[in-house]
mmCIF file of C-alpha atoms in Angstrom:
data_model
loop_
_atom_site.group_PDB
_atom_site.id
_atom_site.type_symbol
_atom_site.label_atom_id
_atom_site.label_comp_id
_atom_site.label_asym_id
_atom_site.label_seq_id
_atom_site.Cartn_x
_atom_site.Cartn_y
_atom_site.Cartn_z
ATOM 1 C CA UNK Q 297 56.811 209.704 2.671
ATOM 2 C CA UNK Q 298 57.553 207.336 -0.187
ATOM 3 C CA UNK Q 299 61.422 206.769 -1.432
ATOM 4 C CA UNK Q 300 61.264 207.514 -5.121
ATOM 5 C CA UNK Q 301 65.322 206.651 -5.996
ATOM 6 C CA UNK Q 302 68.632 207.105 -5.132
ATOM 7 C CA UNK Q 303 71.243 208.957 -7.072
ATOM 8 C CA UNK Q 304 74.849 207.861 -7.958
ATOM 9 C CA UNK Q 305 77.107 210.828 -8.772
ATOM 10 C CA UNK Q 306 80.329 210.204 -10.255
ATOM 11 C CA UNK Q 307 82.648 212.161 -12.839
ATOM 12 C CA UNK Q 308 82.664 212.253 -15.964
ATOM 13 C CA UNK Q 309 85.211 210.111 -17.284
ATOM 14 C CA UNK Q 310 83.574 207.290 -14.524
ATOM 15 C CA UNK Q 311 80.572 207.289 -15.831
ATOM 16 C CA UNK Q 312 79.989 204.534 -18.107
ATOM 17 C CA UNK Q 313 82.165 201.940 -16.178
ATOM 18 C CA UNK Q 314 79.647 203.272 -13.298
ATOM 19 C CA UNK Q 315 76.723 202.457 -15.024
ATOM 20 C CA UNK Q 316 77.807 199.319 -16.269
ATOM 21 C CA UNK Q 317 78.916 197.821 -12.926
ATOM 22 C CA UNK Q 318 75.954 198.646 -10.750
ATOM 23 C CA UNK Q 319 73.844 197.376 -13.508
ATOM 24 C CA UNK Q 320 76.004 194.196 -13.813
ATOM 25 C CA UNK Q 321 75.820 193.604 -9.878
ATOM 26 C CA UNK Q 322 71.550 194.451 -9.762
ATOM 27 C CA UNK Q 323 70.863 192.272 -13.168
ATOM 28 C CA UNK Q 324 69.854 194.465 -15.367
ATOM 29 C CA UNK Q 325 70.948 197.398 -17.896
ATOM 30 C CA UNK Q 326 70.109 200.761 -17.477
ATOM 31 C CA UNK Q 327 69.016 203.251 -19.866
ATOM 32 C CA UNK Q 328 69.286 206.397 -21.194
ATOM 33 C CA UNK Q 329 67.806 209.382 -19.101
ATOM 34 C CA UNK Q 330 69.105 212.217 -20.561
ATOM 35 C CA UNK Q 331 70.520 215.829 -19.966
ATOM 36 C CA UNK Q 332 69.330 218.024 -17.278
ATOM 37 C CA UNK Q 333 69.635 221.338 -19.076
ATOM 38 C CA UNK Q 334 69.158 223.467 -15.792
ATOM 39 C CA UNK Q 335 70.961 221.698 -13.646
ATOM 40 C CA UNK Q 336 74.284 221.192 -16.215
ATOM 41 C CA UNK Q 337 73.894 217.358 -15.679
ATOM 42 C CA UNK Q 338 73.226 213.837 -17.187
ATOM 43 C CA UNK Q 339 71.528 210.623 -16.002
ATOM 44 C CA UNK Q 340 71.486 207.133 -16.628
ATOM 45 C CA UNK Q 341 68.573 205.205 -14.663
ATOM 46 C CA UNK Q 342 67.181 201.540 -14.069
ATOM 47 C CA UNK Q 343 63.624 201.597 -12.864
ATOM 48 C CA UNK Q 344 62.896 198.702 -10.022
ATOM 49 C CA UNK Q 345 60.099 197.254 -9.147
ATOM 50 C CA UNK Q 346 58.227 198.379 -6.016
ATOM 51 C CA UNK Q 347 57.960 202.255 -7.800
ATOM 52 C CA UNK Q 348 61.354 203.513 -7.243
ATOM 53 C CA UNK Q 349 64.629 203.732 -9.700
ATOM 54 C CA UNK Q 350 68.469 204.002 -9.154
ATOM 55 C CA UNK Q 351 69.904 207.117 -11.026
ATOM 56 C CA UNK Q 352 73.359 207.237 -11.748
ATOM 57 C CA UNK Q 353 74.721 211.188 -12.714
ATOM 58 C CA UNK Q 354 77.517 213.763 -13.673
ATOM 59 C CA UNK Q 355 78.008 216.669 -14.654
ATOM 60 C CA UNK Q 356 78.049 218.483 -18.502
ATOM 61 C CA UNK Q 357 80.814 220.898 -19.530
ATOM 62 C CA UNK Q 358 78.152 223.495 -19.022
ATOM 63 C CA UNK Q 359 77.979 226.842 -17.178
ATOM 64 C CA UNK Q 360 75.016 225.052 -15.099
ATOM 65 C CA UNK Q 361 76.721 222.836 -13.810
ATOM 66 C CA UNK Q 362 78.556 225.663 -11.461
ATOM 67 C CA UNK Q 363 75.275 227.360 -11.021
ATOM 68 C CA UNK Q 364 72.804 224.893 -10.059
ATOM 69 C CA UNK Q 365 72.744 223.454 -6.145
ATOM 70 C CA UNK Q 366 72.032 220.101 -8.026
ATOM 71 C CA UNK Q 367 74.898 220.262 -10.426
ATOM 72 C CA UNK Q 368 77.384 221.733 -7.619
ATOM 73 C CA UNK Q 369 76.461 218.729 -5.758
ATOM 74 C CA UNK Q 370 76.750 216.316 -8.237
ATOM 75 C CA UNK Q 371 80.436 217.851 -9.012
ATOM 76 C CA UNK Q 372 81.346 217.869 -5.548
ATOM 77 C CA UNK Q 373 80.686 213.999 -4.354
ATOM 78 C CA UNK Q 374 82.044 213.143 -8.111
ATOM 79 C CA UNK Q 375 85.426 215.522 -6.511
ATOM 80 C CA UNK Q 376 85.273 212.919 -3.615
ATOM 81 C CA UNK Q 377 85.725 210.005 -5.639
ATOM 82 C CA UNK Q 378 82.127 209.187 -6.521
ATOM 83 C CA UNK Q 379 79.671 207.374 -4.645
ATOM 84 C CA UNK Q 380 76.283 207.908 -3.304
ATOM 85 C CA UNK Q 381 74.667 211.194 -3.283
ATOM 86 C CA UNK Q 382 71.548 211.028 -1.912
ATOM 87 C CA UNK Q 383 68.123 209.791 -1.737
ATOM 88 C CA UNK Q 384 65.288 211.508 -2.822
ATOM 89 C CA UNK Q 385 61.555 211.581 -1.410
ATOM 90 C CA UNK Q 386 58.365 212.288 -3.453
ATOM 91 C CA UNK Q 387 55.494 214.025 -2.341
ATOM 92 C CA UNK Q 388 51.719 214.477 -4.101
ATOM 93 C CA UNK Q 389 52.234 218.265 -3.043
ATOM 94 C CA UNK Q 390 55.481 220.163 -2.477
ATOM 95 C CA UNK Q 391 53.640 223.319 -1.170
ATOM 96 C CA UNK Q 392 54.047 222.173 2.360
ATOM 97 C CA UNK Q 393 57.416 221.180 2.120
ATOM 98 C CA UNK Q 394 58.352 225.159 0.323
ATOM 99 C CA UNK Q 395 56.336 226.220 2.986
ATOM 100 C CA UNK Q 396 58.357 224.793 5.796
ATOM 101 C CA UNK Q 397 61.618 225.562 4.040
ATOM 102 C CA UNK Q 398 60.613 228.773 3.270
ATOM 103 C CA UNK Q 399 61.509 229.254 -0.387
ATOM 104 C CA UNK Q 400 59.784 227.724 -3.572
ATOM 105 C CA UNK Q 401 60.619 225.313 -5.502
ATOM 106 C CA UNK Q 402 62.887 224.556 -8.822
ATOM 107 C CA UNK Q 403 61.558 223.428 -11.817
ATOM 108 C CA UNK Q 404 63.624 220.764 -13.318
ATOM 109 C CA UNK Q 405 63.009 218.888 -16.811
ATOM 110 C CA UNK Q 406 64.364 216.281 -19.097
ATOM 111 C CA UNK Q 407 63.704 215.725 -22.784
ATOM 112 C CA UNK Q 408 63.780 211.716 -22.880
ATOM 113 C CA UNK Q 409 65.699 210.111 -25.749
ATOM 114 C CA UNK Q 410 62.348 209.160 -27.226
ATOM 115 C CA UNK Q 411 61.334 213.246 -27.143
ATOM 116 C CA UNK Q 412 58.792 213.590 -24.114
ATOM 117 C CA UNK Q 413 59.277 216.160 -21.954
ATOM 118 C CA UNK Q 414 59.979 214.922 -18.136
ATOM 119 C CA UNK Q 415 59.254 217.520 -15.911
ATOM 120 C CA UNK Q 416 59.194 218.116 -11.696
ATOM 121 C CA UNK Q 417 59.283 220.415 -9.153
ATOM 122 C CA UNK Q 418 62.561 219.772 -6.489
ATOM 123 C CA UNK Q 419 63.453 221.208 -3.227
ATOM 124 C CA UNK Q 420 66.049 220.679 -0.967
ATOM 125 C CA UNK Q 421 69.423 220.442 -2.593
ATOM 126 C CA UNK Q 422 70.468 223.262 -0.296
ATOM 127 C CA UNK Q 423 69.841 222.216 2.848
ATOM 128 C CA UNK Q 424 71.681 218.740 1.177
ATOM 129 C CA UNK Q 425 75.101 221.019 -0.139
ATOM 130 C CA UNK Q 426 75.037 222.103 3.887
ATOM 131 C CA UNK Q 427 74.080 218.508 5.087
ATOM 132 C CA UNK Q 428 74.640 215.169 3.225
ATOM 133 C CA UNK Q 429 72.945 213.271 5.220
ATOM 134 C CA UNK Q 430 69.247 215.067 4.571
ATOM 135 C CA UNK Q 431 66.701 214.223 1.499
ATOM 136 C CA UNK Q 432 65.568 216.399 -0.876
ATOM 137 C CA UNK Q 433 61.935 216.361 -2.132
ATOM 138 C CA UNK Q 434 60.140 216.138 -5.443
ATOM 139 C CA UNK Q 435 56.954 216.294 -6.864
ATOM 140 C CA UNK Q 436 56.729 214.725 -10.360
ATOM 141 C CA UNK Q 437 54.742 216.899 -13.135
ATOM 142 C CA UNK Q 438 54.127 214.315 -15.408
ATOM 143 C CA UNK Q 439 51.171 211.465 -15.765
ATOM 144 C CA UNK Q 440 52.331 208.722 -13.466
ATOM 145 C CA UNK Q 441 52.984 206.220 -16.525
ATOM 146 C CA UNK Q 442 55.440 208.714 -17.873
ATOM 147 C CA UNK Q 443 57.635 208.785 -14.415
ATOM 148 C CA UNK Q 444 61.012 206.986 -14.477
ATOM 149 C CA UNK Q 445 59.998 204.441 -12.449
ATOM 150 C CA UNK Q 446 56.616 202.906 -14.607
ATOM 151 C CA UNK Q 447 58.467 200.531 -16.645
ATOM 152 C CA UNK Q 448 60.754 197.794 -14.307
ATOM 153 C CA UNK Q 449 63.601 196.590 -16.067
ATOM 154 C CA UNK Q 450 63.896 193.862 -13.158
ATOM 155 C CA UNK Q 451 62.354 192.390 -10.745
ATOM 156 C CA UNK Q 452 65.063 193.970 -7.588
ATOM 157 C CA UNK Q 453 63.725 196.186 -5.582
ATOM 158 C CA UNK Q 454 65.079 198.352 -3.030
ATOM 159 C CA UNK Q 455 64.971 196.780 0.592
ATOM 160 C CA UNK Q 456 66.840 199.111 2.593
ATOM 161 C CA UNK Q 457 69.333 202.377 3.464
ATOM 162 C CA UNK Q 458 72.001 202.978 5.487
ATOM 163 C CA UNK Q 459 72.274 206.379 6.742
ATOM 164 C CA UNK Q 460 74.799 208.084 8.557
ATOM 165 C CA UNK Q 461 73.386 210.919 10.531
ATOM 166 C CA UNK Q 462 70.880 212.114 12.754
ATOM 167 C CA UNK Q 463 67.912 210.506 12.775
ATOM 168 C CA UNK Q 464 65.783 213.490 14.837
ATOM 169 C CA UNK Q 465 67.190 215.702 12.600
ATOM 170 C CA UNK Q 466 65.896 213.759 9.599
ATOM 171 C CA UNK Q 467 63.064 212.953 11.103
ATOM 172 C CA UNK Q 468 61.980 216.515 11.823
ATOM 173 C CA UNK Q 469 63.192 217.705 8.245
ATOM 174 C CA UNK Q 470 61.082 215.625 6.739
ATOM 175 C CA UNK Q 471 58.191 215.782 9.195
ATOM 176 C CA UNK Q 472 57.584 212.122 9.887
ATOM 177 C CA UNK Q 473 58.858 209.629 12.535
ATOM 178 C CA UNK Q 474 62.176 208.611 13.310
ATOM 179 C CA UNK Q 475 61.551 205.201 13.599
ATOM 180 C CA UNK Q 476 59.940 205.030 10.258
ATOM 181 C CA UNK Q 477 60.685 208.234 7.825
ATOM 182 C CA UNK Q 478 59.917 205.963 4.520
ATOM 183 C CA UNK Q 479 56.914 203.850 3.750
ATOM 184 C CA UNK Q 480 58.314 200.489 3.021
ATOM 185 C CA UNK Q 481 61.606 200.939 2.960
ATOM 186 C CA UNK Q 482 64.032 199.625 5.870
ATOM 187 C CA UNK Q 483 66.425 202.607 7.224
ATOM 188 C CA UNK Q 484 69.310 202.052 9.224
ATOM 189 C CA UNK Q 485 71.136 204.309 11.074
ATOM 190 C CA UNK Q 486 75.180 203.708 11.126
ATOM 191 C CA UNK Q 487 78.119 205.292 11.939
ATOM 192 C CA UNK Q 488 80.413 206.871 9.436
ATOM 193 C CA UNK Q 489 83.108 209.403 9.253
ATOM 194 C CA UNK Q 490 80.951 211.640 6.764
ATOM 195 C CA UNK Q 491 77.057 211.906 6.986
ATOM 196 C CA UNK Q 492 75.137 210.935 4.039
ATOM 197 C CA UNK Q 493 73.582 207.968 2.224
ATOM 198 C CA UNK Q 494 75.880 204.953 2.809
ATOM 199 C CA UNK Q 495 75.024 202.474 0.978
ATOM 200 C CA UNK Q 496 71.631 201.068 -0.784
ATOM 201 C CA UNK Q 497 70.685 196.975 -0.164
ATOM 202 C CA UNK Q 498 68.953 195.033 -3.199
ATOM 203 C CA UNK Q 499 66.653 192.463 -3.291
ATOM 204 C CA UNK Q 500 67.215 190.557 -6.496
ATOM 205 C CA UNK Q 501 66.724 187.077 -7.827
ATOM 206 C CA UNK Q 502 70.059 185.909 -6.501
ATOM 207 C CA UNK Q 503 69.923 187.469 -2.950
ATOM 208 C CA UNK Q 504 70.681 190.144 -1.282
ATOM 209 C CA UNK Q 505 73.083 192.997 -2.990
ATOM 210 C CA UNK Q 506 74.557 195.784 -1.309
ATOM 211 C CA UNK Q 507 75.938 198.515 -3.052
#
C-alpha cells in the first residue's frame, strides 16, 4: 500500500491563510487544484518529492457539498475547527478493495486550471464519516505524469504519521500488516481524545517539520 497524500480540510473563510501557512512552514507554495464538481469542494495542493502531495480543501456553496460523503466530511472536520482529515492510499486496482467493501466505487474528477481533465476512482469516505481514524482508497485514471504528485515543488517529503486509533483495525481494513500498513512511510500509533490522522512529520531542507 503506497501513501499518495494527506488532506487538510478547513472552512471556507480559513482557507487561504491555511494554504499559505503550511506552505510557509514546508518551503514551498502550493498551487491551484481546482473544484471538485461532485463532491461540492475545492483544493489547493503542493506535490513532494518521494510521489505523494499535501492537499489542503473546503467546501463550495454547492448542493454537493451536503450530498457527497467527501464534501460532508470535508464540512464536518472544517465544523471542528479545521485540521487534518485524512490520509489517503492508492492502489493499481480498486476492484479488490469494492470487493471487500462491498459497494463500487465513485468517480471523482477535476478540470485543472490549465484545462486537463483529472480523473479517479475513490472508495472509502464512508467507512471514514463512521471512523476517522481509517483511509480511504484511490485509484488514479489518468497517465502517471498527469497525477498531482509528478511535478515536486520541493524537495520535503513526507517521513511519517501519527495515528490515533486501532492499528488491527487498520490493519485489517486495509489488508496489510500492522506493523507496516504503508510502504515507506513511518506510522505511529498515539493516543488522542478523537481517532484520526494526527499530525503529518516533514523532511525538508531545514529539518524536521511537524504539522
Amino acid at each position: 500500500m503506497r501513501l499518495d497524500h494527506v488532506s487538510y480540510a478547513v472552512a471556507r473563510d480559513s482557507f487561504v491563510s491555511t494554504v499559505q501557512w503550511i506552505g510557509s512552514a514546508l518551503g514551498a507554495g502550493f498551487v491551484d487544484g481546482g473544484v471538485h464538481p461532485r463532491f461540492g469542494t475545492r483544493n489547493f495542493i503542493l506535490p513532494l518529492s518521494g510521489g505523494t502531495y499535501v492537499e489542503v480543501v473546503t467546501t463550495l456553496d454547492h448542493p454537493a457539498a451536503d450530498r457527497a460523503p467527501f464534501g460532508q466530511a470535508v464540512a464536518r472536520r472544517a465544523a471542528e475547527g479545521g485540521g487534518w482529515l485524512g490520509w489517503v492510499v492508492s492502489v493499481d486496482d480498486i476492484a479488490p478493495v469494492e470487493a471487500r467493501l462491498g459497494r463500487t466505487s465513485a468517480e471523482g474528477h477535476r478540470v485543472r486550471p490549465d484545462g486537463f481533465d483529472l480523473r479517479w476512482k475513490q472508495i472509502g469516505l464512508l467507512e471514514l464519516l463512521e471512523d476517522p481514524q481509517l483511509p480511504y482508497f484511490l485509484q488514479w485514471l489518468v497517465p502517471t505524469e498527469e497525477r498531482p504528485s509528478a511535478d515536486p515543488r520541493t524537495s520535503t517529503t513526507i517521513h511519517g504519521v501519527s495515528i490515533a486509533g486501532d492499528a488491527a483495525s487498520i490493519a485489517e481494513f486495509l489488508g496489510e500488516p500492522a506493523d507496516h500498513p504503508l510502504d515507506q512511510i513511518d506510522v505511529t500509533w498515539v493516543e488522542d481524545e478523537e481517532p484520526g490522522l494526527v499530525s503529518v512529520e516533514f523532511a525538508t531542507a531545514h529539518g524536521p517539520v511537524t504539522i
